[in-house]
Amino acid sequence: MSLETVAEKGLVLLGCGKMGGAMLAGWLKGGLPPSSVWVLDPHPSDWLKGTGVHLNDGLPDSPAVAIVAVKPQMMGEALPGLRALGNSTTVFLSIAAGTPISAFEAAFGAQSPIIRGMPNTPAAVGRGITAIVGNPHVGEAGMDLAEALLSAVGQVARIETEDQMDAVTGVSGSGPAYVFHLIETLAAAGVAQGLPEDLAMQLAKATVAGAGALAEGTDETPTQLRINVTSPNGTTQAALNVLMDADSGFPALLPRAVEAATKRSKELANG
Protein backbone atom coordinates (compact mmCIF):
# COMPACT_ATOMS: atom_id res chain seq x y z
CA MET A 1 0.00 0.00 0.00
CA SER A 2 1.47 3.34 -1.05
CA LEU A 3 0.85 7.03 -0.46
CA GLU A 4 -0.72 7.08 -3.92
CA THR A 5 -3.27 4.61 -2.58
CA VAL A 6 -3.95 6.97 0.32
CA ALA A 7 -4.56 9.82 -2.11
CA GLU A 8 -6.90 7.60 -4.11
CA LYS A 9 -8.84 5.89 -1.30
CA GLY A 10 -8.61 8.57 1.37
CA LEU A 11 -7.28 9.17 4.86
CA VAL A 12 -9.41 9.73 7.96
CA LEU A 13 -7.98 11.71 10.88
CA LEU A 14 -9.86 11.43 14.16
CA GLY A 15 -8.71 14.41 16.22
CA CYS A 16 -6.62 17.28 14.93
CA GLY A 17 -4.91 18.81 17.95
CA LYS A 18 -1.20 19.59 18.16
CA MET A 19 0.04 16.15 17.11
CA GLY A 20 -2.70 15.45 14.58
CA GLY A 21 -2.31 18.94 13.16
CA ALA A 22 1.47 18.55 12.85
CA MET A 23 1.01 15.31 10.92
CA LEU A 24 -1.68 16.78 8.69
CA ALA A 25 0.53 19.77 7.88
CA GLY A 26 3.34 17.39 6.94
CA TRP A 27 1.12 15.32 4.65
CA LEU A 28 -0.33 18.33 2.88
CA LYS A 29 3.14 19.82 2.45
CA GLY A 30 4.28 16.49 1.03
CA GLY A 31 1.61 16.60 -1.65
CA LEU A 32 -1.37 14.71 -0.23
CA PRO A 33 -4.45 16.40 -1.76
CA PRO A 34 -6.76 18.01 0.82
CA SER A 35 -9.66 16.36 -1.01
CA SER A 36 -8.25 12.97 0.07
CA VAL A 37 -8.42 13.82 3.78
CA TRP A 38 -11.42 13.56 6.10
CA VAL A 39 -11.02 15.12 9.56
CA LEU A 40 -13.33 14.52 12.50
CA ASP A 41 -12.77 17.14 15.21
CA PRO A 42 -15.42 18.78 17.41
CA HIS A 43 -13.40 21.97 17.87
CA PRO A 44 -11.53 22.64 14.60
CA SER A 45 -8.94 25.41 14.56
CA ASP A 46 -9.05 28.26 12.08
CA TRP A 47 -5.99 26.77 10.39
CA LEU A 48 -7.78 23.45 9.92
CA LYS A 49 -10.83 25.17 8.47
CA GLY A 50 -8.62 26.77 5.83
CA THR A 51 -6.86 23.62 4.63
CA GLY A 52 -9.58 22.45 2.26
CA VAL A 53 -9.95 19.00 3.83
CA HIS A 54 -13.34 17.38 4.41
CA LEU A 55 -14.19 18.58 7.92
CA ASN A 56 -16.80 16.73 9.99
CA ASP A 57 -18.36 15.68 6.69
CA GLY A 58 -19.06 11.97 6.92
CA LEU A 59 -16.55 9.29 5.94
CA PRO A 60 -15.38 7.67 2.71
CA ASP A 61 -16.57 4.08 2.19
CA SER A 62 -13.23 2.31 2.54
CA PRO A 63 -10.33 4.67 3.28
CA ALA A 64 -6.77 3.39 3.13
CA VAL A 65 -6.06 4.46 6.69
CA ALA A 66 -7.86 5.89 9.72
CA ILE A 67 -5.69 7.65 12.28
CA VAL A 68 -6.75 7.95 15.91
CA ALA A 69 -5.20 11.11 17.36
CA VAL A 70 -7.52 11.92 20.27
CA LYS A 71 -6.58 11.97 23.94
CA PRO A 72 -7.09 8.65 25.76
CA GLN A 73 -9.86 10.08 27.94
CA MET A 74 -11.85 10.93 24.79
CA MET A 75 -11.69 7.42 23.32
CA GLY A 76 -15.04 6.23 24.59
CA GLU A 77 -16.85 9.09 22.91
CA ALA A 78 -14.79 9.28 19.72
CA LEU A 79 -14.13 5.69 18.60
CA PRO A 80 -17.72 4.68 17.74
CA GLY A 81 -17.56 7.16 14.86
CA LEU A 82 -15.04 4.88 13.11
CA ARG A 83 -16.64 1.54 13.93
CA ALA A 84 -18.16 1.16 10.47
CA LEU A 85 -14.64 0.97 9.00
CA GLY A 86 -13.65 -2.04 11.12
CA ASN A 87 -13.00 -5.62 9.99
CA SER A 88 -12.08 -4.41 6.52
CA THR A 89 -8.99 -3.32 4.59
CA THR A 90 -8.77 0.06 6.36
CA VAL A 91 -5.62 0.26 8.48
CA PHE A 92 -6.18 1.88 11.87
CA LEU A 93 -3.18 3.81 13.20
CA SER A 94 -3.36 5.05 16.79
CA ILE A 95 -1.01 7.61 18.29
CA ALA A 96 -2.91 7.74 21.58
CA ALA A 97 -0.74 7.15 24.63
CA GLY A 98 -1.56 4.30 26.98
CA THR A 99 -4.21 2.62 24.83
CA PRO A 100 -3.30 -0.96 23.80
CA ILE A 101 -4.07 -2.62 20.49
CA SER A 102 -6.59 -4.88 22.25
CA ALA A 103 -8.76 -1.85 23.06
CA PHE A 104 -8.98 -0.96 19.37
CA GLU A 105 -9.68 -4.56 18.40
CA ALA A 106 -12.58 -4.48 20.84
CA ALA A 107 -13.82 -1.18 19.40
CA PHE A 108 -13.39 -1.88 15.68
CA GLY A 109 -13.47 -5.68 15.40
CA ALA A 110 -10.92 -8.41 15.97
CA GLN A 111 -10.07 -8.71 12.27
CA SER A 112 -9.17 -5.03 11.88
CA PRO A 113 -5.58 -4.15 10.89
CA ILE A 114 -4.35 -2.00 13.79
CA ILE A 115 -1.04 -0.23 14.35
CA ARG A 116 -0.10 1.43 17.61
CA GLY A 117 2.35 4.32 17.50
CA MET A 118 4.10 6.42 20.13
CA PRO A 119 5.27 9.78 18.73
CA ASN A 120 6.79 12.61 20.73
CA THR A 121 6.30 16.35 20.75
CA PRO A 122 9.27 17.34 18.49
CA ALA A 123 7.01 16.03 15.72
CA ALA A 124 5.50 19.53 15.79
CA VAL A 125 8.72 20.79 14.16
CA GLY A 126 9.35 17.72 12.02
CA ARG A 127 11.99 16.31 14.41
CA GLY A 128 9.99 13.68 16.27
CA ILE A 129 10.48 9.95 16.49
CA THR A 130 7.61 7.46 16.49
CA ALA A 131 7.79 3.81 17.50
CA ILE A 132 5.22 1.53 15.84
CA VAL A 133 3.95 -2.01 16.24
CA GLY A 134 1.07 -3.77 14.48
CA ASN A 135 -1.30 -6.66 15.11
CA PRO A 136 -1.15 -9.78 12.88
CA HIS A 137 -3.73 -8.38 10.44
CA VAL A 138 -1.63 -5.41 9.34
CA GLY A 139 0.96 -7.00 7.09
CA GLU A 140 4.15 -5.50 5.71
CA ALA A 141 2.31 -3.18 3.33
CA GLY A 142 0.35 -1.64 6.19
CA MET A 143 3.48 -1.13 8.27
CA ASP A 144 5.22 0.47 5.29
CA LEU A 145 2.28 2.82 4.86
CA ALA A 146 2.32 3.84 8.52
CA GLU A 147 6.06 4.47 8.33
CA ALA A 148 5.65 6.60 5.22
CA LEU A 149 2.90 8.68 6.83
CA LEU A 150 4.70 9.15 10.14
CA SER A 151 7.96 10.06 8.38
CA ALA A 152 6.29 13.38 7.61
CA VAL A 153 7.00 14.44 11.21
CA GLY A 154 10.33 12.74 11.90
CA GLN A 155 11.96 9.34 12.29
CA VAL A 156 10.10 6.05 12.63
CA ALA A 157 11.28 2.96 14.52
CA ARG A 158 9.59 -0.45 14.46
CA ILE A 159 9.50 -2.41 17.69
CA GLU A 160 9.12 -6.17 17.95
CA THR A 161 6.38 -6.52 20.59
CA GLU A 162 3.75 -4.22 22.03
CA ASP A 163 5.03 -4.64 25.59
CA GLN A 164 8.12 -2.67 24.54
CA MET A 165 5.88 0.38 24.04
CA ASP A 166 5.90 1.20 27.75
CA ALA A 167 9.69 1.53 27.75
CA VAL A 168 9.50 3.56 24.52
CA THR A 169 7.12 5.88 26.35
CA GLY A 170 9.61 6.21 29.19
CA VAL A 171 12.52 7.05 26.86
CA SER A 172 11.22 9.01 23.86
CA GLY A 173 7.52 9.64 24.56
CA SER A 174 8.15 11.40 27.87
CA GLY A 175 11.80 12.14 27.09
CA PRO A 176 11.38 15.64 25.62
CA ALA A 177 10.15 16.83 29.03
CA TYR A 178 13.39 15.58 30.59
CA VAL A 179 15.38 17.64 28.09
CA PHE A 180 13.21 20.72 28.65
CA HIS A 181 13.85 20.39 32.37
CA LEU A 182 17.58 20.08 31.66
CA ILE A 183 17.40 23.38 29.78
CA GLU A 184 15.51 25.00 32.68
CA THR A 185 17.99 23.85 35.30
CA LEU A 186 21.07 24.55 33.17
CA ALA A 187 19.88 28.12 32.62
CA ALA A 188 19.10 28.54 36.31
CA ALA A 189 22.58 27.29 37.15
CA GLY A 190 24.06 29.91 34.83
CA VAL A 191 22.05 32.63 36.58
CA ALA A 192 23.34 31.35 39.92
CA GLN A 193 26.87 31.89 38.60
CA GLY A 194 26.17 35.50 37.63
CA LEU A 195 24.74 35.40 34.09
CA PRO A 196 21.68 37.48 33.09
CA GLU A 197 18.56 35.31 32.79
CA ASP A 198 18.02 35.88 29.07
CA LEU A 199 21.65 35.12 28.22
CA ALA A 200 21.69 32.01 30.42
CA MET A 201 18.55 30.70 28.72
CA GLN A 202 19.90 31.44 25.25
CA LEU A 203 23.12 29.58 26.06
CA ALA A 204 21.25 26.62 27.55
CA LYS A 205 18.81 26.23 24.64
CA ALA A 206 21.50 26.51 21.97
CA THR A 207 23.85 24.15 23.82
CA VAL A 208 21.26 21.39 24.20
CA ALA A 209 19.93 21.80 20.65
CA GLY A 210 23.44 21.91 19.18
CA ALA A 211 24.67 18.91 21.14
CA GLY A 212 21.65 16.89 20.03
CA ALA A 213 22.19 17.82 16.40
CA LEU A 214 25.87 16.90 16.69
CA ALA A 215 25.02 13.53 18.25
CA GLU A 216 22.60 12.76 15.39
CA GLY A 217 24.84 14.09 12.64
CA THR A 218 28.02 12.17 13.34
CA ASP A 219 29.02 8.50 13.29
CA GLU A 220 30.77 8.89 16.65
CA THR A 221 28.97 7.57 19.71
CA PRO A 222 27.76 9.94 22.45
CA THR A 223 30.41 8.38 24.67
CA GLN A 224 33.17 9.32 22.22
CA LEU A 225 31.73 12.80 21.76
CA ARG A 226 31.82 13.28 25.53
CA ILE A 227 35.42 12.11 25.66
CA ASN A 228 36.33 14.45 22.79
CA VAL A 229 35.27 17.56 24.74
CA THR A 230 36.61 16.46 28.13
CA SER A 231 40.16 17.58 28.83
CA PRO A 232 41.82 15.82 31.76
CA ASN A 233 41.46 17.90 34.92
CA GLY A 234 39.67 20.62 32.91
CA THR A 235 36.38 22.44 33.43
CA THR A 236 34.22 19.80 31.72
CA GLN A 237 35.83 17.04 33.79
CA ALA A 238 35.02 18.97 36.97
CA ALA A 239 31.36 19.16 35.98
CA LEU A 240 31.17 15.53 34.85
CA ASN A 241 32.56 14.38 38.19
CA VAL A 242 29.26 15.67 39.61
CA LEU A 243 26.93 14.56 36.80
CA MET A 244 28.40 11.07 36.48
CA ASP A 245 28.37 10.31 40.20
CA ALA A 246 26.94 6.81 40.57
CA ASP A 247 24.83 7.72 43.60
CA SER A 248 23.51 11.20 42.79
CA GLY A 249 24.26 11.92 39.11
CA PHE A 250 22.64 11.00 35.81
CA PRO A 251 23.47 7.25 36.16
CA ALA A 252 21.25 7.15 39.23
CA LEU A 253 18.57 9.68 38.25
CA LEU A 254 17.71 8.83 34.64
CA PRO A 255 17.08 5.10 35.14
CA ARG A 256 14.73 5.98 38.00
CA ALA A 257 12.92 8.55 35.84
CA VAL A 258 12.51 6.21 32.87
CA GLU A 259 11.40 3.39 35.17
CA ALA A 260 8.75 5.64 36.74
CA ALA A 261 7.40 6.68 33.33
CA THR A 262 7.43 3.07 32.08
CA LYS A 263 5.58 1.88 35.18
CA ARG A 264 2.95 4.59 34.79
CA SER A 265 2.49 3.71 31.13
CA LYS A 266 1.76 0.11 32.12
CA GLU A 267 -0.73 1.30 34.73
CA LEU A 268 -2.57 3.45 32.19
CA ALA A 269 -2.71 0.61 29.67
CA ASN A 270 -4.22 -1.69 32.30
CA GLY A 271 -6.85 0.88 33.27
Coordinates of C-alpha atoms in Angstrom, one line a residue:
M1 CA 0.0 0.0 0.0
S2 CA 1.5 3.3 -1.1
L3 CA 0.8 7.0 -0.5
E4 CA -0.7 7.1 -3.9
T5 CA -3.3 4.6 -2.6
V6 CA -3.9 7.0 0.3
A7 CA -4.6 9.8 -2.1
E8 CA -6.9 7.6 -4.1
K9 CA -8.8 5.9 -1.3
G10 CA -8.6 8.6 1.4
L11 CA -7.3 9.2 4.9
V12 CA -9.4 9.7 8.0
L13 CA -8.0 11.7 10.9
L14 CA -9.9 11.4 14.2
G15 CA -8.7 14.4 16.2
C16 CA -6.6 17.3 14.9
G17 CA -4.9 18.8 17.9
K18 CA -1.2 19.6 18.2
M19 CA 0.0 16.2 17.1
G20 CA -2.7 15.5 14.6
G21 CA -2.3 18.9 13.2
A22 CA 1.5 18.5 12.9
M23 CA 1.0 15.3 10.9
L24 CA -1.7 16.8 8.7
A25 CA 0.5 19.8 7.9
G26 CA 3.3 17.4 6.9
W27 CA 1.1 15.3 4.7
L28 CA -0.3 18.3 2.9
K29 CA 3.1 19.8 2.5
G30 CA 4.3 16.5 1.0
G31 CA 1.6 16.6 -1.6
L32 CA -1.4 14.7 -0.2
P33 CA -4.4 16.4 -1.8
P34 CA -6.8 18.0 0.8
S35 CA -9.7 16.4 -1.0
S36 CA -8.3 13.0 0.1
V37 CA -8.4 13.8 3.8
W38 CA -11.4 13.6 6.1
V39 CA -11.0 15.1 9.6
L40 CA -13.3 14.5 12.5
D41 CA -12.8 17.1 15.2
P42 CA -15.4 18.8 17.4
H43 CA -13.4 22.0 17.9
P44 CA -11.5 22.6 14.6
S45 CA -8.9 25.4 14.6
D46 CA -9.0 28.3 12.1
W47 CA -6.0 26.8 10.4
L48 CA -7.8 23.5 9.9
K49 CA -10.8 25.2 8.5
G50 CA -8.6 26.8 5.8
T51 CA -6.9 23.6 4.6
G52 CA -9.6 22.4 2.3
V53 CA -9.9 19.0 3.8
H54 CA -13.3 17.4 4.4
L55 CA -14.2 18.6 7.9
N56 CA -16.8 16.7 10.0
D57 CA -18.4 15.7 6.7
G58 CA -19.1 12.0 6.9
L59 CA -16.5 9.3 5.9
P60 CA -15.4 7.7 2.7
D61 CA -16.6 4.1 2.2
S62 CA -13.2 2.3 2.5
P63 CA -10.3 4.7 3.3
A64 CA -6.8 3.4 3.1
V65 CA -6.1 4.5 6.7
A66 CA -7.9 5.9 9.7
I67 CA -5.7 7.6 12.3
V68 CA -6.8 8.0 15.9
A69 CA -5.2 11.1 17.4
V70 CA -7.5 11.9 20.3
K71 CA -6.6 12.0 23.9
P72 CA -7.1 8.6 25.8
Q73 CA -9.9 10.1 27.9
M74 CA -11.9 10.9 24.8
M75 CA -11.7 7.4 23.3
G76 CA -15.0 6.2 24.6
E77 CA -16.9 9.1 22.9
A78 CA -14.8 9.3 19.7
L79 CA -14.1 5.7 18.6
P80 CA -17.7 4.7 17.7
G81 CA -17.6 7.2 14.9
L82 CA -15.0 4.9 13.1
R83 CA -16.6 1.5 13.9
A84 CA -18.2 1.2 10.5
L85 CA -14.6 1.0 9.0
G86 CA -13.7 -2.0 11.1
N87 CA -13.0 -5.6 10.0
S88 CA -12.1 -4.4 6.5
T89 CA -9.0 -3.3 4.6
T90 CA -8.8 0.1 6.4
V91 CA -5.6 0.3 8.5
F92 CA -6.2 1.9 11.9
L93 CA -3.2 3.8 13.2
S94 CA -3.4 5.0 16.8
I95 CA -1.0 7.6 18.3
A96 CA -2.9 7.7 21.6
A97 CA -0.7 7.1 24.6
G98 CA -1.6 4.3 27.0
T99 CA -4.2 2.6 24.8
P100 CA -3.3 -1.0 23.8
I101 CA -4.1 -2.6 20.5
S102 CA -6.6 -4.9 22.2
A103 CA -8.8 -1.9 23.1
F104 CA -9.0 -1.0 19.4
E105 CA -9.7 -4.6 18.4
A106 CA -12.6 -4.5 20.8
A107 CA -13.8 -1.2 19.4
F108 CA -13.4 -1.9 15.7
G109 CA -13.5 -5.7 15.4
A110 CA -10.9 -8.4 16.0
Q111 CA -10.1 -8.7 12.3
S112 CA -9.2 -5.0 11.9
P113 CA -5.6 -4.1 10.9
I114 CA -4.4 -2.0 13.8
I115 CA -1.0 -0.2 14.4
R116 CA -0.1 1.4 17.6
G117 CA 2.4 4.3 17.5
M118 CA 4.1 6.4 20.1
P119 CA 5.3 9.8 18.7
N120 CA 6.8 12.6 20.7
T121 CA 6.3 16.4 20.7
P122 CA 9.3 17.3 18.5
A123 CA 7.0 16.0 15.7
A124 CA 5.5 19.5 15.8
V125 CA 8.7 20.8 14.2
G126 CA 9.4 17.7 12.0
R127 CA 12.0 16.3 14.4
G128 CA 10.0 13.7 16.3
I129 CA 10.5 9.9 16.5
T130 CA 7.6 7.5 16.5
A131 CA 7.8 3.8 17.5
I132 CA 5.2 1.5 15.8
V133 CA 4.0 -2.0 16.2
G134 CA 1.1 -3.8 14.5
N135 CA -1.3 -6.7 15.1
P136 CA -1.2 -9.8 12.9
H137 CA -3.7 -8.4 10.4
V138 CA -1.6 -5.4 9.3
G139 CA 1.0 -7.0 7.1
E140 CA 4.2 -5.5 5.7
A141 CA 2.3 -3.2 3.3
G142 CA 0.3 -1.6 6.2
M143 CA 3.5 -1.1 8.3
D144 CA 5.2 0.5 5.3
L145 CA 2.3 2.8 4.9
A146 CA 2.3 3.8 8.5
E147 CA 6.1 4.5 8.3
A148 CA 5.7 6.6 5.2
L149 CA 2.9 8.7 6.8
L150 CA 4.7 9.1 10.1
S151 CA 8.0 10.1 8.4
A152 CA 6.3 13.4 7.6
V153 CA 7.0 14.4 11.2
G154 CA 10.3 12.7 11.9
Q155 CA 12.0 9.3 12.3
V156 CA 10.1 6.0 12.6
A157 CA 11.3 3.0 14.5
R158 CA 9.6 -0.5 14.5
I159 CA 9.5 -2.4 17.7
E160 CA 9.1 -6.2 18.0
T161 CA 6.4 -6.5 20.6
E162 CA 3.7 -4.2 22.0
D163 CA 5.0 -4.6 25.6
Q164 CA 8.1 -2.7 24.5
M165 CA 5.9 0.4 24.0
D166 CA 5.9 1.2 27.8
A167 CA 9.7 1.5 27.7
V168 CA 9.5 3.6 24.5
T169 CA 7.1 5.9 26.3
G170 CA 9.6 6.2 29.2
V171 CA 12.5 7.1 26.9
S172 CA 11.2 9.0 23.9
G173 CA 7.5 9.6 24.6
S174 CA 8.1 11.4 27.9
G175 CA 11.8 12.1 27.1
P176 CA 11.4 15.6 25.6
A177 CA 10.2 16.8 29.0
Y178 CA 13.4 15.6 30.6
V179 CA 15.4 17.6 28.1
F180 CA 13.2 20.7 28.6
H181 CA 13.9 20.4 32.4
L182 CA 17.6 20.1 31.7
I183 CA 17.4 23.4 29.8
E184 CA 15.5 25.0 32.7
T185 CA 18.0 23.8 35.3
L186 CA 21.1 24.6 33.2
A187 CA 19.9 28.1 32.6
A188 CA 19.1 28.5 36.3
A189 CA 22.6 27.3 37.1
G190 CA 24.1 29.9 34.8
V191 CA 22.1 32.6 36.6
A192 CA 23.3 31.4 39.9
Q193 CA 26.9 31.9 38.6
G194 CA 26.2 35.5 37.6
L195 CA 24.7 35.4 34.1
P196 CA 21.7 37.5 33.1
E197 CA 18.6 35.3 32.8
D198 CA 18.0 35.9 29.1
L199 CA 21.6 35.1 28.2
A200 CA 21.7 32.0 30.4
M201 CA 18.5 30.7 28.7
Q202 CA 19.9 31.4 25.2
L203 CA 23.1 29.6 26.1
A204 CA 21.2 26.6 27.6
K205 CA 18.8 26.2 24.6
A206 CA 21.5 26.5 22.0
T207 CA 23.8 24.2 23.8
V208 CA 21.3 21.4 24.2
A209 CA 19.9 21.8 20.6
G210 CA 23.4 21.9 19.2
A211 CA 24.7 18.9 21.1
G212 CA 21.6 16.9 20.0
A213 CA 22.2 17.8 16.4
L214 CA 25.9 16.9 16.7
A215 CA 25.0 13.5 18.3
E216 CA 22.6 12.8 15.4
G217 CA 24.8 14.1 12.6
T218 CA 28.0 12.2 13.3
D219 CA 29.0 8.5 13.3
E220 CA 30.8 8.9 16.6
T221 CA 29.0 7.6 19.7
P222 CA 27.8 9.9 22.4
T223 CA 30.4 8.4 24.7
Q224 CA 33.2 9.3 22.2
L225 CA 31.7 12.8 21.8
R226 CA 31.8 13.3 25.5
I227 CA 35.4 12.1 25.7
N228 CA 36.3 14.4 22.8
V229 CA 35.3 17.6 24.7
T230 CA 36.6 16.5 28.1
S231 CA 40.2 17.6 28.8
P232 CA 41.8 15.8 31.8
N233 CA 41.5 17.9 34.9
G234 CA 39.7 20.6 32.9
T235 CA 36.4 22.4 33.4
T236 CA 34.2 19.8 31.7
Q237 CA 35.8 17.0 33.8
A238 CA 35.0 19.0 37.0
A239 CA 31.4 19.2 36.0
L240 CA 31.2 15.5 34.9
N241 CA 32.6 14.4 38.2
V242 CA 29.3 15.7 39.6
L243 CA 26.9 14.6 36.8
M244 CA 28.4 11.1 36.5
D245 CA 28.4 10.3 40.2
A246 CA 26.9 6.8 40.6
D247 CA 24.8 7.7 43.6
S248 CA 23.5 11.2 42.8
G249 CA 24.3 11.9 39.1
F250 CA 22.6 11.0 35.8
P251 CA 23.5 7.3 36.2
A252 CA 21.2 7.2 39.2
L253 CA 18.6 9.7 38.3
L254 CA 17.7 8.8 34.6
P255 CA 17.1 5.1 35.1
R256 CA 14.7 6.0 38.0
A257 CA 12.9 8.6 35.8
V258 CA 12.5 6.2 32.9
E259 CA 11.4 3.4 35.2
A260 CA 8.8 5.6 36.7
A261 CA 7.4 6.7 33.3
T262 CA 7.4 3.1 32.1
K263 CA 5.6 1.9 35.2
R264 CA 3.0 4.6 34.8
S265 CA 2.5 3.7 31.1
K266 CA 1.8 0.1 32.1
E267 CA -0.7 1.3 34.7
L268 CA -2.6 3.5 32.2
A269 CA -2.7 0.6 29.7
N270 CA -4.2 -1.7 32.3
G271 CA -6.9 0.9 33.3

